[in-house]
mmCIF file of C-alpha atoms in Angstrom:
data_model
loop_
_atom_site.group_PDB
_atom_site.id
_atom_site.type_symbol
_atom_site.label_atom_id
_atom_site.label_comp_id
_atom_site.label_asym_id
_atom_site.label_seq_id
_atom_site.Cartn_x
_atom_site.Cartn_y
_atom_site.Cartn_z
ATOM 1 C CA MET A 1 57.288 -25.325 1.036
ATOM 2 C CA GLU A 2 54.630 -22.323 2.385
ATOM 3 C CA LYS A 3 51.833 -22.569 3.102
ATOM 4 C CA MET A 4 48.927 -20.409 0.805
ATOM 5 C CA GLN A 5 47.930 -17.619 1.733
ATOM 6 C CA ASN A 6 44.718 -16.973 1.112
ATOM 7 C CA ALA A 7 43.816 -12.913 1.197
ATOM 8 C CA ALA A 8 41.758 -10.383 0.270
ATOM 9 C CA VAL A 9 40.596 -6.430 -0.400
ATOM 10 C CA ILE A 10 36.875 -5.669 0.632
ATOM 11 C CA GLY A 11 34.705 -3.265 0.003
ATOM 12 C CA HIS A 12 31.653 -1.876 -2.324
ATOM 13 C CA PRO A 13 32.003 -1.213 -5.750
ATOM 14 C CA ILE A 14 35.962 -2.166 -5.760
ATOM 15 C CA GLY A 15 36.240 -2.323 -9.445
ATOM 16 C CA HIS A 16 39.564 -0.678 -9.647
ATOM 17 C CA THR A 17 41.568 -0.871 -6.887
ATOM 18 C CA MET A 18 45.204 -1.216 -6.477
ATOM 19 C CA SER A 19 45.385 -4.128 -3.644
ATOM 20 C CA PRO A 20 46.024 -6.486 -6.191
ATOM 21 C CA PHE A 21 48.871 -5.256 -7.688
ATOM 22 C CA LEU A 22 50.812 -3.758 -4.331
ATOM 23 C CA GLN A 23 50.307 -7.296 -2.361
ATOM 24 C CA GLU A 24 50.823 -9.087 -4.977
ATOM 25 C CA ARG A 25 54.025 -7.594 -4.822
ATOM 26 C CA LEU A 26 54.358 -7.861 -1.477
ATOM 27 C CA PHE A 27 53.717 -11.414 -0.703
ATOM 28 C CA ALA A 28 56.709 -12.044 -3.385
ATOM 29 C CA LEU A 29 59.039 -10.155 -1.700
ATOM 30 C CA GLN A 30 58.439 -12.585 1.356
ATOM 31 C CA GLY A 31 58.447 -15.584 -0.806
ATOM 32 C CA LEU A 32 54.847 -16.135 0.380
ATOM 33 C CA PRO A 33 52.305 -18.085 -2.375
ATOM 34 C CA LEU A 34 49.233 -15.946 -2.829
ATOM 35 C CA CYS A 35 45.942 -16.232 -3.569
ATOM 36 C CA TYR A 36 45.041 -12.488 -3.429
ATOM 37 C CA GLN A 37 40.885 -11.953 -4.047
ATOM 38 C CA VAL A 38 38.860 -8.767 -4.740
ATOM 39 C CA LEU A 39 35.859 -9.081 -2.789
ATOM 40 C CA ASP A 40 32.682 -6.717 -3.770
ATOM 41 C CA ILE A 41 31.041 -6.994 -0.531
ATOM 42 C CA PRO A 42 27.310 -4.720 -0.034
ATOM 43 C CA GLU A 43 26.739 -6.527 3.126
ATOM 44 C CA LEU A 44 29.417 -7.886 5.926
ATOM 45 C CA SER A 45 26.922 -9.988 7.426
ATOM 46 C CA GLU A 46 26.337 -11.985 4.437
ATOM 47 C CA GLN A 47 29.698 -13.018 4.115
ATOM 48 C CA MET A 48 31.334 -13.666 7.399
ATOM 49 C CA GLU A 49 32.065 -17.138 6.913
ATOM 50 C CA THR A 50 34.501 -16.423 3.667
ATOM 51 C CA LEU A 51 36.234 -13.759 5.354
ATOM 52 C CA ARG A 52 36.806 -15.822 8.620
ATOM 53 C CA SER A 53 38.297 -18.158 5.879
ATOM 54 C CA LEU A 54 40.748 -16.138 5.357
ATOM 55 C CA ASP A 55 44.213 -15.267 6.443
ATOM 56 C CA CYS A 56 43.900 -12.070 6.282
ATOM 57 C CA PHE A 57 42.394 -9.261 4.426
ATOM 58 C CA ASN A 58 42.284 -5.351 3.568
ATOM 59 C CA VAL A 59 39.330 -2.944 4.004
ATOM 60 C CA THR A 60 38.267 -0.286 2.297
ATOM 61 C CA ILE A 61 34.962 1.622 1.702
ATOM 62 C CA PRO A 62 32.236 1.454 2.891
ATOM 63 C CA HIS A 63 33.636 -0.943 5.371
ATOM 64 C CA LYS A 64 36.516 0.474 7.728
ATOM 65 C CA SER A 65 34.013 1.293 10.239
ATOM 66 C CA ASN A 66 31.356 -1.663 9.492
ATOM 67 C CA ILE A 67 33.691 -4.513 10.306
ATOM 68 C CA ILE A 68 34.551 -3.358 13.745
ATOM 69 C CA PRO A 69 31.528 -4.808 15.635
ATOM 70 C CA PHE A 70 32.653 -7.993 13.903
ATOM 71 C CA LEU A 71 36.104 -8.031 15.287
ATOM 72 C CA ALA A 72 37.349 -9.926 17.940
ATOM 73 C CA ASP A 73 39.852 -7.217 19.188
ATOM 74 C CA LEU A 74 41.136 -3.695 17.510
ATOM 75 C CA THR A 75 44.353 -1.810 18.251
ATOM 76 C CA GLU A 76 43.722 1.083 20.296
ATOM 77 C CA LYS A 77 44.603 3.977 17.218
ATOM 78 C CA ALA A 78 41.881 1.832 14.729
ATOM 79 C CA ARG A 79 39.935 2.516 17.808
ATOM 80 C CA LEU A 80 40.545 6.315 18.360
ATOM 81 C CA CYS A 81 39.768 6.720 14.344
ATOM 82 C CA GLY A 82 36.887 4.016 14.438
ATOM 83 C CA SER A 83 38.258 2.894 11.430
ATOM 84 C CA VAL A 84 40.332 -0.788 10.297
ATOM 85 C CA ASN A 85 41.888 -0.849 7.026
ATOM 86 C CA THR A 86 43.707 -4.646 7.926
ATOM 87 C CA VAL A 87 42.172 -7.433 9.365
ATOM 88 C CA ARG A 88 44.521 -10.566 10.397
ATOM 89 C CA VAL A 89 42.144 -13.657 11.142
ATOM 90 C CA GLU A 90 43.237 -16.272 13.427
ATOM 91 C CA ASN A 91 41.297 -19.562 14.491
ATOM 92 C CA GLY A 92 38.004 -18.120 12.780
ATOM 93 C CA LYS A 93 38.254 -14.578 15.106
ATOM 94 C CA LEU A 94 38.991 -11.157 13.153
ATOM 95 C CA TYR A 95 41.720 -8.550 14.666
ATOM 96 C CA GLY A 96 41.878 -5.333 13.609
ATOM 97 C CA THR A 97 44.185 -2.413 12.577
ATOM 98 C CA THR A 98 44.688 0.936 10.861
ATOM 99 C CA THR A 99 47.549 1.077 9.155
ATOM 100 C CA ASP A 100 46.597 4.436 6.918
ATOM 101 C CA GLY A 101 48.382 7.262 9.487
ATOM 102 C CA ILE A 102 51.707 5.711 9.799
ATOM 103 C CA GLY A 103 51.867 4.878 5.866
ATOM 104 C CA CYS A 104 51.206 8.502 5.306
ATOM 105 C CA ARG A 105 53.915 8.793 7.851
ATOM 106 C CA LYS A 106 55.945 6.537 6.231
ATOM 107 C CA ALA A 107 55.229 7.979 2.670
ATOM 108 C CA LEU A 108 55.840 11.837 4.131
ATOM 109 C CA GLU A 109 59.388 10.098 5.794
ATOM 110 C CA ARG A 110 60.496 9.341 2.059
ATOM 111 C CA HIS A 111 60.907 12.747 1.065
ATOM 112 C CA GLY A 112 62.647 14.081 4.206
ATOM 113 C CA LEU A 113 59.703 15.348 6.011
ATOM 114 C CA GLU A 114 57.735 15.266 9.047
ATOM 115 C CA LEU A 115 54.396 14.922 10.648
ATOM 116 C CA SER A 116 55.482 18.005 13.178
ATOM 117 C CA GLY A 117 55.433 21.802 13.002
ATOM 118 C CA ASN A 118 52.658 23.775 11.831
ATOM 119 C CA ILE A 119 50.337 21.000 10.505
ATOM 120 C CA LEU A 120 46.989 21.913 8.288
ATOM 121 C CA LEU A 121 44.816 18.934 7.615
ATOM 122 C CA LEU A 122 42.031 19.040 4.838
ATOM 123 C CA GLY A 123 38.836 17.020 6.528
ATOM 124 C CA ASN A 124 37.477 14.790 9.155
ATOM 125 C CA GLY A 125 36.276 11.854 7.431
ATOM 126 C CA GLY A 126 38.262 8.590 8.228
ATOM 127 C CA ALA A 127 41.504 8.965 6.296
ATOM 128 C CA ALA A 128 41.640 12.743 8.227
ATOM 129 C CA LYS A 129 40.925 11.087 11.452
ATOM 130 C CA ALA A 130 43.823 8.375 10.864
ATOM 131 C CA LEU A 131 46.381 11.288 9.742
ATOM 132 C CA ALA A 132 45.299 13.438 12.827
ATOM 133 C CA PHE A 133 46.016 10.804 15.619
ATOM 134 C CA GLU A 134 49.493 10.171 13.946
ATOM 135 C CA THR A 135 49.764 13.549 14.019
ATOM 136 C CA ALA A 136 48.628 13.543 17.941
ATOM 137 C CA ASP A 137 51.670 11.297 18.406
ATOM 138 C CA ARG A 138 53.876 13.563 18.362
ATOM 139 C CA PRO A 139 54.899 16.112 21.401
ATOM 140 C CA GLY A 140 53.737 19.378 21.279
ATOM 141 C CA PHE A 141 51.706 18.981 18.131
ATOM 142 C CA HIS A 142 50.006 22.077 16.505
ATOM 143 C CA LEU A 143 47.059 20.691 14.410
ATOM 144 C CA THR A 144 45.022 22.936 12.358
ATOM 145 C CA ILE A 145 41.750 20.982 10.960
ATOM 146 C CA ALA A 146 39.697 22.528 8.436
ATOM 147 C CA CYS A 147 36.257 21.608 6.888
ATOM 148 C CA ARG A 148 32.872 22.096 5.382
ATOM 149 C CA LYS A 149 30.232 24.631 7.677
ATOM 150 C CA GLU A 150 28.435 21.655 7.730
ATOM 151 C CA SER A 151 31.014 19.473 8.812
ATOM 152 C CA PHE A 152 31.902 21.941 11.712
ATOM 153 C CA GLU A 153 30.476 19.826 14.915
ATOM 154 C CA LYS A 154 31.775 16.996 13.311
ATOM 155 C CA ALA A 155 35.067 18.086 13.156
ATOM 156 C CA LYS A 156 34.454 19.050 16.422
ATOM 157 C CA VAL A 157 34.225 15.810 17.862
ATOM 158 C CA LEU A 158 37.396 14.811 16.165
ATOM 159 C CA ALA A 159 39.179 17.766 17.840
ATOM 160 C CA ASP A 160 38.079 16.534 21.308
ATOM 161 C CA SER A 161 38.602 13.225 20.630
ATOM 162 C CA LEU A 162 42.518 13.996 19.713
ATOM 163 C CA ALA A 163 42.845 16.250 23.022
ATOM 164 C CA ASP A 164 41.468 14.077 25.694
ATOM 165 C CA THR A 165 43.833 11.238 23.862
ATOM 166 C CA ALA A 166 46.747 13.733 24.056
ATOM 167 C CA ARG A 167 45.539 14.602 27.640
ATOM 168 C CA LYS A 168 45.828 11.321 28.928
ATOM 169 C CA ASN A 169 48.880 10.280 27.327
ATOM 170 C CA GLY A 170 50.838 13.472 28.706
ATOM 171 C CA LYS A 171 51.299 15.695 25.925
ATOM 172 C CA ARG A 172 51.583 19.106 27.000
ATOM 173 C CA GLY A 173 52.279 21.806 24.584
ATOM 174 C CA PHE A 174 49.553 20.802 21.900
ATOM 175 C CA ARG A 175 47.357 23.140 19.735
ATOM 176 C CA ILE A 176 43.751 22.257 18.360
ATOM 177 C CA VAL A 177 42.423 24.562 16.048
ATOM 178 C CA LEU A 178 39.183 23.912 14.035
ATOM 179 C CA GLU A 179 38.324 26.547 11.400
ATOM 180 C CA THR A 180 35.476 25.954 8.182
ATOM 181 C CA TYR A 181 37.342 26.815 4.676
ATOM 182 C CA GLU A 182 35.960 30.230 4.228
ATOM 183 C CA GLU A 183 37.907 31.225 7.803
ATOM 184 C CA LEU A 184 40.964 29.545 6.469
ATOM 185 C CA GLU A 185 41.034 31.577 2.666
ATOM 186 C CA ALA A 186 40.256 34.686 4.497
ATOM 187 C CA ASP A 187 42.853 34.241 7.303
ATOM 188 C CA LYS A 188 46.160 35.637 4.914
ATOM 189 C CA THR A 189 48.195 35.531 8.250
ATOM 190 C CA ALA A 190 48.286 31.702 9.131
ATOM 191 C CA VAL A 191 51.579 29.818 7.827
ATOM 192 C CA PHE A 192 51.777 26.046 7.894
ATOM 193 C CA ASP A 193 54.684 23.796 7.594
ATOM 194 C CA LEU A 194 52.747 21.089 5.794
ATOM 195 C CA LEU A 195 49.250 20.707 4.580
ATOM 196 C CA LEU A 196 47.776 17.272 4.827
ATOM 197 C CA ASN A 197 44.523 16.224 2.470
ATOM 198 C CA ALA A 198 42.620 13.952 3.251
ATOM 199 C CA THR A 199 39.299 14.321 0.927
ATOM 200 C CA SER A 200 38.844 13.303 -1.820
ATOM 201 C CA VAL A 201 38.586 16.189 -3.658
ATOM 202 C CA GLY A 202 40.680 15.846 -6.983
ATOM 203 C CA MET A 203 40.307 12.308 -6.989
ATOM 204 C CA THR A 204 39.185 10.400 -10.319
ATOM 205 C CA PRO A 205 36.590 11.046 -12.284
ATOM 206 C CA HIS A 206 36.605 14.561 -10.865
ATOM 207 C CA ALA A 207 40.133 15.957 -11.335
ATOM 208 C CA GLY A 208 41.250 19.080 -11.861
ATOM 209 C CA VAL A 209 39.765 20.730 -8.724
ATOM 210 C CA SER A 210 41.304 21.178 -5.657
ATOM 211 C CA PRO A 211 40.050 21.751 -1.900
ATOM 212 C CA VAL A 212 42.186 25.102 -1.550
ATOM 213 C CA SER A 213 43.069 28.016 -3.408
ATOM 214 C CA GLU A 214 46.580 29.146 -4.371
ATOM 215 C CA GLN A 215 46.147 31.507 -2.295
ATOM 216 C CA VAL A 216 46.514 28.786 0.655
ATOM 217 C CA ILE A 217 48.555 26.725 -0.926
ATOM 218 C CA SER A 218 51.001 29.395 -1.246
ATOM 219 C CA ARG A 219 51.156 29.496 3.163
ATOM 220 C CA CYS A 220 51.866 25.671 3.405
ATOM 221 C CA ALA A 221 56.288 24.808 3.344
ATOM 222 C CA ALA A 222 55.109 21.126 1.752
ATOM 223 C CA VAL A 223 52.227 19.913 0.521
ATOM 224 C CA PHE A 224 50.681 15.768 1.295
ATOM 225 C CA ASP A 225 47.474 14.532 -1.291
ATOM 226 C CA ALA A 226 46.115 11.217 0.370
ATOM 227 C CA VAL A 227 43.861 11.569 -3.094
ATOM 228 C CA TYR A 228 46.094 9.173 -5.453
ATOM 229 C CA ASN A 229 44.516 8.666 -9.144
ATOM 230 C CA PRO A 230 44.904 10.909 -10.661
ATOM 231 C CA GLU A 231 48.933 10.037 -9.426
ATOM 232 C CA GLU A 232 49.404 14.432 -9.872
ATOM 233 C CA THR A 233 46.366 15.913 -8.510
ATOM 234 C CA GLU A 234 45.091 19.747 -8.875
ATOM 235 C CA LEU A 235 46.676 20.347 -5.358
ATOM 236 C CA LEU A 236 49.898 19.088 -6.075
ATOM 237 C CA ARG A 237 49.842 20.251 -9.365
ATOM 238 C CA LEU A 238 49.581 24.018 -7.754
ATOM 239 C CA ALA A 239 51.637 23.378 -5.096
ATOM 240 C CA LYS A 240 54.971 22.359 -7.457
ATOM 241 C CA LYS A 241 53.726 25.352 -9.717
ATOM 242 C CA LEU A 242 55.013 27.571 -6.285
ATOM 243 C CA GLY A 243 58.007 25.634 -5.340
ATOM 244 C CA LYS A 244 56.730 23.170 -2.565
ATOM 245 C CA GLU A 245 58.035 19.849 -1.554
ATOM 246 C CA THR A 246 54.989 18.040 -2.986
ATOM 247 C CA VAL A 247 53.849 13.922 -1.927
ATOM 248 C CA GLY A 248 51.622 12.002 -3.705
ATOM 249 C CA GLY A 249 48.866 9.536 -1.994
ATOM 250 C CA MET A 250 50.227 6.900 -4.377
ATOM 251 C CA GLU A 251 53.264 6.723 -1.574
ATOM 252 C CA MET A 252 50.927 6.068 1.613
ATOM 253 C CA LEU A 253 49.188 3.754 -0.702
ATOM 254 C CA VAL A 254 52.279 1.690 -0.604
ATOM 255 C CA TYR A 255 53.727 2.036 2.394
ATOM 256 C CA GLN A 256 49.991 1.582 4.017
ATOM 257 C CA ALA A 257 50.151 -1.682 2.102
ATOM 258 C CA ALA A 258 53.668 -2.811 3.432
ATOM 259 C CA GLU A 259 52.653 -1.929 7.150
ATOM 260 C CA SER A 260 49.587 -4.386 6.903
ATOM 261 C CA HIS A 261 52.563 -7.076 6.707
ATOM 262 C CA GLU A 262 53.603 -5.983 9.871
ATOM 263 C CA PHE A 263 50.104 -6.618 11.311
ATOM 264 C CA TRP A 264 50.236 -10.251 9.743
ATOM 265 C CA TYR A 265 53.002 -11.946 9.891
ATOM 266 C CA GLY A 266 55.715 -9.385 11.838
ATOM 267 C CA SER A 267 57.702 -8.537 8.375
ATOM 268 C CA ARG A 268 59.223 -5.198 6.985
ATOM 269 C CA PHE A 269 60.595 -4.492 3.838
ATOM 270 C CA ARG A 270 63.645 -3.033 2.943
ATOM 271 C CA GLU A 271 63.475 0.740 1.805
ATOM 272 C CA GLU A 272 64.964 -0.032 -1.566
ATOM 273 C CA ASP A 273 61.691 -2.392 -2.488
ATOM 274 C CA LEU A 274 59.059 -0.216 -1.487
ATOM 275 C CA ASP A 275 60.934 2.964 -2.931
ATOM 276 C CA LYS A 276 61.200 0.087 -6.400
ATOM 277 C CA LEU A 277 57.469 -0.311 -5.692
ATOM 278 C CA CYS A 278 56.653 3.337 -5.686
ATOM 279 C CA ARG A 279 57.736 4.083 -8.675
ATOM 280 C CA ASP A 280 56.041 0.839 -10.407
ATOM 281 C CA ALA A 281 53.164 0.898 -8.606
ATOM 282 C CA ALA A 282 52.759 5.215 -10.614
ATOM 283 C CA GLU A 283 53.504 3.362 -14.065
ATOM 284 C CA GLU A 284 50.671 1.241 -13.359
ATOM 285 C CA LEU A 285 48.437 3.313 -12.647
ATOM 286 C CA GLN A 286 49.144 5.700 -15.531
ATOM 287 C CA ARG A 287 49.004 2.042 -17.682
ATOM 288 C CA ARG A 288 45.616 1.680 -16.018
ATOM 289 C CA THR A 289 44.812 4.946 -17.041
ATOM 290 C CA GLU A 290 45.829 4.993 -20.419
ATOM 291 C CA GLY A 291 43.870 2.029 -20.672
ATOM 292 C CA GLN A 292 40.649 3.290 -19.856
ATOM 293 C CA GLY A 293 41.296 6.562 -22.136
#
């Protein structure tokens, strides 16, 4: 019999995470016995002994950056993003990566969409960085980053890092544009192949709000929202009304969870199994939402 895997998701606060539901299913698909804990950890330094005793764990807010000083090593993409959501434990040492970017890319591919063409990215936090660097992996990428006025300097640091990395990797013909939301709304001529929302705008309990207007959405051929609760955000509702192709955050959540197993065990999953998990996870979220009503 396979060895029991001791795994967890860590964060603070962490009451309503979907990780146990997703990971229990993914471990079961591999036939691996699992003990998966939800660990609410306010201060990482006080729980390192516990974390080093695990086989692997997932990381969520606010520890995606906080975990980095405790790692023996991390992947280049995680280093660039300054964010880690997946950790493997080997002989008490921690090794980290981020699966957010590839999770988004694979969720898009499920709908026949690619991280290519003229892309509009909303936000400049951890999730936005992961999506930005995943986009910058593509040759000749065209990326517009929209942010709040007060975040413009922070977004400029991200844009400069993207450009430096692209040049080091021999990329040519790329273009990076920075805009405030006010500039984005005012410019009615720019059109985009794909809008990526990497902000928390529209997330429960503040649902019913879109990060951009219907006018901006009308200039985008397809729309992705990293928010998964609610399943249909106001952004996605407006995009569907305008006849746009839409992809929700739950699919990214499923695919980034599946990618964590590549880092932990070198495991891959059948597409039909991940399709079913996407459907089941959406149903589980609806069940939990109704239970709170």
